[in-house]
Short mmCIF file of C-alpha atoms in Angstrom, two decimals:
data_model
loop_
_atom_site.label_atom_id
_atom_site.label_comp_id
_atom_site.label_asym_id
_atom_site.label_seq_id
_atom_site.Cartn_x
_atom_site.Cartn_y
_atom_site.Cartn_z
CA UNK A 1 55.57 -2.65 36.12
CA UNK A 2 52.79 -5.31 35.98
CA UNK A 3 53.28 -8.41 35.20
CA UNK A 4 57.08 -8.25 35.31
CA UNK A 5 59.72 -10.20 37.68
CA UNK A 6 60.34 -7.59 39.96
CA UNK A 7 60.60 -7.71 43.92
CA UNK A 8 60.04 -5.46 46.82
CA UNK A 9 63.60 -3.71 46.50
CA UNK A 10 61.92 -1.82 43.72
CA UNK A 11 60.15 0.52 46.21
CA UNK A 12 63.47 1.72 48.02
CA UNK A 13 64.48 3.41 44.70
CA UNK A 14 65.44 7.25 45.54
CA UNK A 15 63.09 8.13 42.68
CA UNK A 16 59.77 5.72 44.34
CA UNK A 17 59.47 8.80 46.70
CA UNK A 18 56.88 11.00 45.10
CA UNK A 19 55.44 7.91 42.79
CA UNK A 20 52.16 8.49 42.57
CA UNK A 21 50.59 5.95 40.13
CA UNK A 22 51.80 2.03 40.97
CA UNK A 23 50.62 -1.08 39.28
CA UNK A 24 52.05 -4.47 40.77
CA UNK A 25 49.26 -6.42 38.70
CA UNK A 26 50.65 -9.93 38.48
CA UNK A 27 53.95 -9.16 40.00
CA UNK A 28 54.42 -12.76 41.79
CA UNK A 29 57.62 -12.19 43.47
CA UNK A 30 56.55 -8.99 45.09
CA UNK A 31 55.71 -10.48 48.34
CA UNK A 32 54.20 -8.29 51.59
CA UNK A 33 57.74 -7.44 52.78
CA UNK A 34 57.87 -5.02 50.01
CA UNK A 35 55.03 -2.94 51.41
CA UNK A 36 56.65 -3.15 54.87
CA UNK A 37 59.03 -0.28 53.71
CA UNK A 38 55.86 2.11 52.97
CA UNK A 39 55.42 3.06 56.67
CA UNK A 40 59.36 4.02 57.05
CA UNK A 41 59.80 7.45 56.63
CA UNK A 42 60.73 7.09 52.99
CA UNK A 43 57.97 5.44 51.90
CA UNK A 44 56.16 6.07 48.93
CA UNK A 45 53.26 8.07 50.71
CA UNK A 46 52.48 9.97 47.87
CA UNK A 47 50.73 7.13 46.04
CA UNK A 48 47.09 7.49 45.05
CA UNK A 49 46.29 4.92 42.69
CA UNK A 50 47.18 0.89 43.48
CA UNK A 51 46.84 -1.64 41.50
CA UNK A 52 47.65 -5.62 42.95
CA UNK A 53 45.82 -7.80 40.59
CA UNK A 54 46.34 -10.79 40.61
CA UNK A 55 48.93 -10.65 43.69
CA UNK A 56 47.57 -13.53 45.20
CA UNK A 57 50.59 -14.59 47.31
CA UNK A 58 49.79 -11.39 49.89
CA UNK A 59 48.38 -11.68 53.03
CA UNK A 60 46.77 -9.29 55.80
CA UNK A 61 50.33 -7.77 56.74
CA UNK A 62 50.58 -6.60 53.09
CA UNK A 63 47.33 -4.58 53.14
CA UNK A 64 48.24 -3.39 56.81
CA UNK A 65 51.12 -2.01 55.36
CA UNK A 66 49.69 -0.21 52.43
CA UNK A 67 47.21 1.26 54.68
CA UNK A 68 49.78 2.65 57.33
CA UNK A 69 52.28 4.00 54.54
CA UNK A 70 49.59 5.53 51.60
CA UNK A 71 46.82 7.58 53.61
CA UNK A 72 46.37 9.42 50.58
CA UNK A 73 45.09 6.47 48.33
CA UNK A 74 42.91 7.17 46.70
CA UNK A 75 42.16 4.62 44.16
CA UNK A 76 42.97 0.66 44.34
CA UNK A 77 42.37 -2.08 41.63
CA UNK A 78 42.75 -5.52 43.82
CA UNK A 79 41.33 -8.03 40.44
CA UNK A 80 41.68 -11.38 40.08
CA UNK A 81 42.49 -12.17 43.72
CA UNK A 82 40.47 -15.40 44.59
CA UNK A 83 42.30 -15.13 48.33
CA UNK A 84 41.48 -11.74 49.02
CA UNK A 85 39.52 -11.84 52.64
CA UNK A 86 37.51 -9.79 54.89
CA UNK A 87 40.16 -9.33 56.44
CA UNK A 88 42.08 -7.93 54.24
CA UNK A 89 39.64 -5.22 53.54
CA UNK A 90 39.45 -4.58 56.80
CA UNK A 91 43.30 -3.70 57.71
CA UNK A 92 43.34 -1.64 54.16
CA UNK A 93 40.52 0.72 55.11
CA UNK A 94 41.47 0.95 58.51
CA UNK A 95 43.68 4.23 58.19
CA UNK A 96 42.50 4.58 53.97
CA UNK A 97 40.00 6.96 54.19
CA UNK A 98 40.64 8.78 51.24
CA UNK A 99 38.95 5.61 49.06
CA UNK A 100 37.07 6.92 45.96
CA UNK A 101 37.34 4.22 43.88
CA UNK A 102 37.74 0.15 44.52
CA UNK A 103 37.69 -2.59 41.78
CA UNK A 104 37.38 -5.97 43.47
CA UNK A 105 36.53 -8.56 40.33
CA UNK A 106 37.38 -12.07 41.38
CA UNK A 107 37.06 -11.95 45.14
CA UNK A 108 34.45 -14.52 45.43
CA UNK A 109 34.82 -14.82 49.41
CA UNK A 110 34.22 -10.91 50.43
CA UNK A 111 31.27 -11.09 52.26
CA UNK A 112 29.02 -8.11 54.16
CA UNK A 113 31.50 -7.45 56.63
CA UNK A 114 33.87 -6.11 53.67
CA UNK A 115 31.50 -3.69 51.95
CA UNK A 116 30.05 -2.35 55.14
CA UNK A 117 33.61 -1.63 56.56
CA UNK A 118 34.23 -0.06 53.08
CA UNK A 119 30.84 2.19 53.30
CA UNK A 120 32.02 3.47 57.25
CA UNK A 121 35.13 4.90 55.61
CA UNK A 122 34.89 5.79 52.24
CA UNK A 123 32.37 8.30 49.57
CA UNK A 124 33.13 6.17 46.25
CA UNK A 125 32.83 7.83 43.06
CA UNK A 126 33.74 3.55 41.50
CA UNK A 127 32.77 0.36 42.97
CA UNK A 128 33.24 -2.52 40.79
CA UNK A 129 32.85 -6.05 42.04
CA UNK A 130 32.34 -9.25 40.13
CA UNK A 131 31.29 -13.59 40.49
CA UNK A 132 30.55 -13.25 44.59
CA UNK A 133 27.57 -14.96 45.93
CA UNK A 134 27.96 -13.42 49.28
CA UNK A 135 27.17 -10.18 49.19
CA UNK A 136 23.62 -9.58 50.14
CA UNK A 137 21.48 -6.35 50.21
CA UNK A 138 22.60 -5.21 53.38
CA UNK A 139 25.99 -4.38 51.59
CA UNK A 140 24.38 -2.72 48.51
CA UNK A 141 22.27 -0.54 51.09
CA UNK A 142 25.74 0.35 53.51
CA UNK A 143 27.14 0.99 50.53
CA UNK A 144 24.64 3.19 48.63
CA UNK A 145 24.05 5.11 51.92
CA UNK A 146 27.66 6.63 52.17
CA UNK A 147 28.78 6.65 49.10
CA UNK A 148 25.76 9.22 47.78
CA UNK A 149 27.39 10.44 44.79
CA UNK A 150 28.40 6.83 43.38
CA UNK A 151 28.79 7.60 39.16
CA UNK A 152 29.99 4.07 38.00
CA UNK A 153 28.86 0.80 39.87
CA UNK A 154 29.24 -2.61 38.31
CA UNK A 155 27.74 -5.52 40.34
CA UNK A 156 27.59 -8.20 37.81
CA UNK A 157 27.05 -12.14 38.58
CA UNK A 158 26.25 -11.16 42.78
CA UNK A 159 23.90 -13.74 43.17
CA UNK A 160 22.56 -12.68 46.42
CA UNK A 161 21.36 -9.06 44.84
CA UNK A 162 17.65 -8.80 44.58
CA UNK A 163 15.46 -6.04 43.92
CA UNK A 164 15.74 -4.74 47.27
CA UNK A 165 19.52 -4.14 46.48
CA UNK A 166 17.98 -2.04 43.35
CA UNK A 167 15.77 0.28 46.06
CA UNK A 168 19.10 1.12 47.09
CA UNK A 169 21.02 1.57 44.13
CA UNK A 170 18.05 3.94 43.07
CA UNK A 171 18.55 6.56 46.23
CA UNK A 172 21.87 7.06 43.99
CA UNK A 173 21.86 10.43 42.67
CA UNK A 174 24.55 10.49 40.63
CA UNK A 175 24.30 7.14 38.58
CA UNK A 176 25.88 6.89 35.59
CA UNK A 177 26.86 3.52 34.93
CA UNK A 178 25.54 -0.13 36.00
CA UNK A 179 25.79 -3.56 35.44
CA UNK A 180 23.92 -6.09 37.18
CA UNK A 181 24.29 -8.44 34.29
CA UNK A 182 24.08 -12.15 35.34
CA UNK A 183 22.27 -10.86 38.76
CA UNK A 184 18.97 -13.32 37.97
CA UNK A 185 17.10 -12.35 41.15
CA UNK A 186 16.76 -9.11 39.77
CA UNK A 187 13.14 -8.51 38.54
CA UNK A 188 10.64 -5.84 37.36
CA UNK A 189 10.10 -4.53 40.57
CA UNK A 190 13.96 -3.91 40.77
CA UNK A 191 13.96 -1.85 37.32
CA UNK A 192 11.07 -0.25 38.37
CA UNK A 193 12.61 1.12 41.63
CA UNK A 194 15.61 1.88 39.59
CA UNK A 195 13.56 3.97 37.06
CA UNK A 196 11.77 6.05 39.48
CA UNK A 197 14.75 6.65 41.22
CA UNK A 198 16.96 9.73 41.90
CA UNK A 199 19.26 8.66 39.04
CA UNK A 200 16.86 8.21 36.31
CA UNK A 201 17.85 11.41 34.20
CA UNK A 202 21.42 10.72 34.77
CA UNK A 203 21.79 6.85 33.83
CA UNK A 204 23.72 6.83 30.47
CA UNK A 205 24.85 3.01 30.54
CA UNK A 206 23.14 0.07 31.91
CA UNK A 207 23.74 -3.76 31.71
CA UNK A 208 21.29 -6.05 32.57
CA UNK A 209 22.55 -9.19 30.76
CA UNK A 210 21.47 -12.74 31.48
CA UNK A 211 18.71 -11.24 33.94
CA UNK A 212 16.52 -14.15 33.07
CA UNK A 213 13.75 -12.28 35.25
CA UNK A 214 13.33 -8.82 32.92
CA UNK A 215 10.63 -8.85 30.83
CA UNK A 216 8.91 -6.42 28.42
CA UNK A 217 7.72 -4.26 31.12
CA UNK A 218 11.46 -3.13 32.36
CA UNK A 219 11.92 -2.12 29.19
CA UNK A 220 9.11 -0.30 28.51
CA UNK A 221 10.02 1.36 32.14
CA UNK A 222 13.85 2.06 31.13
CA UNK A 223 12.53 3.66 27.21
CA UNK A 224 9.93 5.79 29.23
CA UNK A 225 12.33 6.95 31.97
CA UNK A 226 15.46 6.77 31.38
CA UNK A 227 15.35 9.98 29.14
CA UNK A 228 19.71 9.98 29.28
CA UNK A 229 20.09 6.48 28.69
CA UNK A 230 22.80 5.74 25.83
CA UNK A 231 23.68 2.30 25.95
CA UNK A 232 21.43 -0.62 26.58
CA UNK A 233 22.59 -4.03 26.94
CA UNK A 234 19.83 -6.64 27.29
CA UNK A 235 21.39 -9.65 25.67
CA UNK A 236 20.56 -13.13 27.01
CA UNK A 237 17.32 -11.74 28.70
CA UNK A 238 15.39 -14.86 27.83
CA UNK A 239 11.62 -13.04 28.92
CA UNK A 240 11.72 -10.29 26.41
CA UNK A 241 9.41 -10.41 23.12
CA UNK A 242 9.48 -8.57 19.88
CA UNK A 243 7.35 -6.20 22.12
CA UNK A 244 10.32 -4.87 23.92
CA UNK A 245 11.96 -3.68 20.58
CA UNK A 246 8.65 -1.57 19.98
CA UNK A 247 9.08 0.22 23.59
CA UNK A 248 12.30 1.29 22.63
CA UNK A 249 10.94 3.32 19.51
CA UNK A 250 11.78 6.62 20.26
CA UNK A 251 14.01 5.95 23.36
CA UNK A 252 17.41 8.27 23.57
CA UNK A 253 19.52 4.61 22.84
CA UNK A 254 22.22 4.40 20.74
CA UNK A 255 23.54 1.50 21.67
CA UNK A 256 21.48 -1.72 21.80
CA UNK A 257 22.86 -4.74 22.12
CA UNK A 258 19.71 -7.63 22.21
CA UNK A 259 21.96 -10.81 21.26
CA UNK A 260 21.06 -14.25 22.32
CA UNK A 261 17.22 -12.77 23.18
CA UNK A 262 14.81 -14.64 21.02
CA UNK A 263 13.90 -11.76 18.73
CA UNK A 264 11.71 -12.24 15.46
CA UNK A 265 11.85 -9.80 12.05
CA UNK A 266 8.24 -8.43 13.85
CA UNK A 267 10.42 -6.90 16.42
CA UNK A 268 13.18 -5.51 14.01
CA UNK A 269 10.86 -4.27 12.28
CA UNK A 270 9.24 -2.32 15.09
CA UNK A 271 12.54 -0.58 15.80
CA UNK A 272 11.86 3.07 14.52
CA UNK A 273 12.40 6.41 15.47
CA UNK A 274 15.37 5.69 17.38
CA UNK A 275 19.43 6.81 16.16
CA UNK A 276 21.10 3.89 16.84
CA UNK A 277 24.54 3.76 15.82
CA UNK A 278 25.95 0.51 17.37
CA UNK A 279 23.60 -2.56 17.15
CA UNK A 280 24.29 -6.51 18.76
CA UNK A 281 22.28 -8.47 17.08
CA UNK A 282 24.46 -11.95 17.76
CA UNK A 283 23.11 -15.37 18.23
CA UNK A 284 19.40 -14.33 17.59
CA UNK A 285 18.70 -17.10 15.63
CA UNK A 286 15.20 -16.03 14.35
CA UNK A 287 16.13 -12.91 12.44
CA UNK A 288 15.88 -13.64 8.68
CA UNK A 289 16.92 -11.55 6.07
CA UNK A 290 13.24 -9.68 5.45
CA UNK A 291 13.91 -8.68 9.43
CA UNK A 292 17.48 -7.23 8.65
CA UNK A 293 16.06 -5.14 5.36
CA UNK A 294 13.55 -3.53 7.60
CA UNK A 295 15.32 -2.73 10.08
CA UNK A 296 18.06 -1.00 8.36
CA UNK A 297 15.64 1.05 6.22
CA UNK A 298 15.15 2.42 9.24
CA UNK A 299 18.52 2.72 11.19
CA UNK A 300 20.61 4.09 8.66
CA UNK A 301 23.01 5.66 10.76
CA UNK A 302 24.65 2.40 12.07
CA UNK A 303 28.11 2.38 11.89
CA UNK A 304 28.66 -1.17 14.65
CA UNK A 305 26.91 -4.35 13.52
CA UNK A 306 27.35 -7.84 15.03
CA UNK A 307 25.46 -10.66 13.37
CA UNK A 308 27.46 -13.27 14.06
CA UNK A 309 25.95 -16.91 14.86
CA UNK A 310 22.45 -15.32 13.08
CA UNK A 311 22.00 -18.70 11.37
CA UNK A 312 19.14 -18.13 8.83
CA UNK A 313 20.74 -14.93 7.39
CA UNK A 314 21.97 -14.90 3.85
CA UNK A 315 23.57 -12.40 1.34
CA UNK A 316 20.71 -10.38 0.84
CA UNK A 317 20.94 -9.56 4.64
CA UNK A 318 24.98 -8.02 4.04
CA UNK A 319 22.97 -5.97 0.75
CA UNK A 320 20.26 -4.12 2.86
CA UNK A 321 23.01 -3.22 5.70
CA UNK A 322 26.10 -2.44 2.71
CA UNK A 323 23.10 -0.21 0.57
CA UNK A 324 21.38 1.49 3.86
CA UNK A 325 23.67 2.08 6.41
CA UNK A 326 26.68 4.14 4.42
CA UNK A 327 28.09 4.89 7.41
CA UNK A 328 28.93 1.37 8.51
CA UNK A 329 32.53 0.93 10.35
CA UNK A 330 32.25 -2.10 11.86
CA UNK A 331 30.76 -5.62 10.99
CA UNK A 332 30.74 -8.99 12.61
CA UNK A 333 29.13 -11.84 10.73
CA UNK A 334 31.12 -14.86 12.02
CA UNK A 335 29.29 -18.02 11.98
CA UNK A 336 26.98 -16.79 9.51
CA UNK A 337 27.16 -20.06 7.14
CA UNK A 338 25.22 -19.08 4.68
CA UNK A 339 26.94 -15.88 3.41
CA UNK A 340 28.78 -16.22 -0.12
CA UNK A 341 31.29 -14.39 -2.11
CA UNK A 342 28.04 -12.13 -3.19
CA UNK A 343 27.48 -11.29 0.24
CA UNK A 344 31.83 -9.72 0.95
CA UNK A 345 31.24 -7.80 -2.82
CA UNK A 346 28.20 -6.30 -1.65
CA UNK A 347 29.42 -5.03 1.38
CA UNK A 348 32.23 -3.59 -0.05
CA UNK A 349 30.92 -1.91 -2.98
CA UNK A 350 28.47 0.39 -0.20
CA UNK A 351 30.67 0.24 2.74
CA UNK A 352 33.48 3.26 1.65
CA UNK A 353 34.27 3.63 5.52
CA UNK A 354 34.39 -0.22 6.79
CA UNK A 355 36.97 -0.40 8.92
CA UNK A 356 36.81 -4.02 11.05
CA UNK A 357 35.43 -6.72 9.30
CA UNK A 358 34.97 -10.43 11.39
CA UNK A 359 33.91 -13.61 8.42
CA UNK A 360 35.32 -16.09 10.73
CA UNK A 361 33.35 -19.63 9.72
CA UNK A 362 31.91 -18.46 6.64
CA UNK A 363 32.94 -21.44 4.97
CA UNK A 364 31.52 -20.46 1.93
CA UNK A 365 33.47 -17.69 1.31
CA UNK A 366 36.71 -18.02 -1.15
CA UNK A 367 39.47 -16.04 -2.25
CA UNK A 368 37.79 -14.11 -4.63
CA UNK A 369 36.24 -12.40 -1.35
CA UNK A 370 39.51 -11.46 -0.71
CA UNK A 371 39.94 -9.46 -3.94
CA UNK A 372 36.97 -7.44 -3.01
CA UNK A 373 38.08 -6.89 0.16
CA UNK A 374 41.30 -5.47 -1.07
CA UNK A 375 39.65 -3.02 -2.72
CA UNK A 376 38.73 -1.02 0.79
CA UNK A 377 42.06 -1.14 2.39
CA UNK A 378 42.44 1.13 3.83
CA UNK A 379 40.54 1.85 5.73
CA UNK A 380 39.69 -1.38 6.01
CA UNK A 381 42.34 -2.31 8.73
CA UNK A 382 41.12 -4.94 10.69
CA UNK A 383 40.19 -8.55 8.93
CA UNK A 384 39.30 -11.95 11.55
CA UNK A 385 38.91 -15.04 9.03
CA UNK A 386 39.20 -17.76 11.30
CA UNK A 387 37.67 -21.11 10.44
CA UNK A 388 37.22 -20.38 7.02
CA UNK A 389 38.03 -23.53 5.38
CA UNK A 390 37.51 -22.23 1.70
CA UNK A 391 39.96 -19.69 1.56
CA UNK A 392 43.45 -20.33 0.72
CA UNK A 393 46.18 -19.78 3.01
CA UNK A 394 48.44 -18.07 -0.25
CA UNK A 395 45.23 -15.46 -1.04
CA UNK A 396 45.12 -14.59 2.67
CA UNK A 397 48.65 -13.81 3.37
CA UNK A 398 48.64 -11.65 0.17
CA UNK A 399 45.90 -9.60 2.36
CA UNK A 400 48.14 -8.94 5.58
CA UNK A 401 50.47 -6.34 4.62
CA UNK A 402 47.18 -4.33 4.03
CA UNK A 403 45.84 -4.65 7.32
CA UNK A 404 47.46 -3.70 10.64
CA UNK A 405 44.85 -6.88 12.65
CA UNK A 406 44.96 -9.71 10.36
CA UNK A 407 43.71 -13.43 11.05
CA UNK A 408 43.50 -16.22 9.40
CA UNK A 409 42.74 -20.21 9.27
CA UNK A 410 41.58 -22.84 7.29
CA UNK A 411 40.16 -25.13 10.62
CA UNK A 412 36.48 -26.23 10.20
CA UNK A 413 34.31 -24.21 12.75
CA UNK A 414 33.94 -26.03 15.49
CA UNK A 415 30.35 -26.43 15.32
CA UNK A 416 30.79 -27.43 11.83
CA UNK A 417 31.15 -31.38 11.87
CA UNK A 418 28.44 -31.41 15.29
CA UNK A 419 25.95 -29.73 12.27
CA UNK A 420 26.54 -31.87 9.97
CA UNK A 421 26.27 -35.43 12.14
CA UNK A 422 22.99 -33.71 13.74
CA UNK A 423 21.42 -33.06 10.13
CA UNK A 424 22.93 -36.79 9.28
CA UNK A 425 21.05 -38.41 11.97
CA UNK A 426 18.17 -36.32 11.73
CA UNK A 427 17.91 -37.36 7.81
CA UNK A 428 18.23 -41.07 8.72
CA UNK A 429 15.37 -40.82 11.07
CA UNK A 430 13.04 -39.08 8.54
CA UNK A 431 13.90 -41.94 6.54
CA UNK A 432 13.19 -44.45 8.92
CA UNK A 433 9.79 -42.99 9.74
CA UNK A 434 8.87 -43.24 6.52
#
């Protein structure tokens, strides 16, 4: 019922009684009265999974409520709820003791008091929390105390974590899943306690995004240890060198995703011995073209690519991924300015399984693209061709019937005029030098 018009009457339906699964998710009018009739005797007390984003017109009395009429809860999904309070927490776990998991993105104001309160009531299986800056390490350590056999915990932009937090999160011995992504106290100490931790042959997914702190050594660490570890996401991670990408030869990683890091052809190059099937390479603006051919001599069993934004690559870059990896399903190259018609018929003359294809603001690409690109649907069945200028609006409609996601327009990039005045003015003061 999320994000419908529906009010608290809903829950004195005869057949609410044994309704197990609710989501109010953006449900403005359903105000805390509605929750009042959950500790009547027919109350919906069989519920085990809640879910109020976005329900930011309930107070404390609503989460009293829920707590006195659903004992049983077991799982809750409180998103995008700027207002929610200590408080709050507090009167929901005071009679929920059945908590196993809690998603809590968007409560900025939750501070110590919350989590701890959380941690004297509940063994969580899920904690996801997201943008707070007042959560310190004393929550990560109440929390990682009780809630032993934690699987999935996603901690991203907490401010106040440090590595500390991280000797906690390592006593976990169940860890499958974290993100600490925009957490920029976090350090190499903090992957190194997480590494020789109690988790370390269990981690299969870990996000360390815009942790401006990591360098080459984590990584070297997370190859060496992390002997489970399936996806890797280290974009924006400003410290790491072409040296990282040669720690992670050999590494169980299938998933990399290194976009934004400042990444040369050495480093792509380096990348061997390692069966990666999905690869982010977005934004790193030093890859050429020699980089992308060596690297996909060796990772031939890519089937994601992202390129997009990677500036200095050209057609022959599309050739060497189209030629070596057969088994391609997916490819981004938005933004890539350079890439021609040449580029769109050599990726589909290899690619016989593409499915999603993203050439939004290659604005040299025309419509005879698009006859190529007919040629592979299906299962082609995805096509993104926004901001390209140089293909007709008549050639591209032609393509949507093919394709079940198809977009289209003829806008200049938005970058695209910026480029142009920069190179302009950069010209003119060559000139003037002279």
């Amino acid at each position: 019922m999320s994000k419908t018009s529906i009010c608290q009457s809903v829950l004195m339906l005869p057949n609410c009684l044994n309704l197990q699964y609710l989501s109010l998710a953006y449900c403005y009018r359903f105000t805390d009265e509605g929750f009042l009739y959950l500790v009547t005797e027919k109350g919906c007390h069989n519920l085990i999974h809640l879910n109020l984003s976005g329900c930011t017109q309930m107070t404390v009395n609503g989460f009293r409520y829920i707590s006195a009429g659903c004992p049983s809860l077991k799982e809750i999904v409180v998103n995008d709820m700027p207002t929610l309070s200590d408080s709050c927490v507090l009167a929901l776990t005071s009679r929920c003791h059945c908590l196993s998991a809690i998603s809590l993105l968007d409560a900025p104001h939750l501070s110590d008091i919350a989590l701890e309160a959380i941690a004297a009531v509940a063994k969580l299986r899920t904690f996801r929390t997201e943008g707070n800056n007042q959560l310190t390490d004393n929550s990560w350590k109440a929390l990682c105390s009780s809630s032993q056999g934690l699987r999935r915990l996603h901690a991203a932009e907490c401010s106040r974590m440090t590595d500390a937090s991280l000797k906690s999160v390592a006593s976990l011995k169940n860890l499958h899943h974290l993100d600490i992504s925009l957490c920029n106290k976090v350090s190499d100490t903090g992957i190194q306690y997480l590494t020789e931790g109690s988790s370390s042959t269990k981690l299969r997914e870990l996000n360390v995004s815009y942790c401006c702190h990591i360098t080459d050594i984590s990584v070297m660490m997370i190859a060496q240890r992390l002997c489970k570890l399936y996806h890797l996401n280290l974009s924006y991670c400003k410290s790491l060198t072409d040296m990282s990408l040669e720690w992670l030869s050999g590494s169980s990683v299938c998933s990399l995703d290194i976009s934004g890091c400042n990444i040369q052809d050495q480093g792509l190059a380096a990348l061997e011995g390692i069966r990666l099937k999905k690869l982010n390479v977005a934004q790193c603006v030093y890859i050429t073209d020699i980089g992308m051919e060596k690297l996909c001599k060796n990772m031939r069993d890519l089937e994601h690519v992202d390129v997009s934004h990677c500036v200095a690559l050209s057609d022959p870059a599309i050739r060497a991924i189209s030629f070596y990896c057969r088994s391609l399903a997916t490819l981004r190259m938005s933004g890539c300015a350079k890439m021609t018609d040449l580029a769109v018929q050599y990726l589909t003359s290899g690619s016989q399984y593409l499915q999603e294809l993203d050439v939004s603001g290659c604005v040299l690409l025309t419509d005879r693209s698009l006859r190529h690109i007919e040629r592979i649907c299906p299962p082609l069945c995805s096509i993104t061709m926004a901001c390209c200028s140089s293909i007709s609006k008549v050639a591209a409609l032609k393509l949507q019937p093919r394709v079940k996601h198809w977009e289209h327009s003829n806008d200049d990039p938005p970058w695209f005029g910026y480029n142009i005045a920069e190179k302009s003015a950069s010209n003119h003061k060559t000139y003037q030098d002279r």
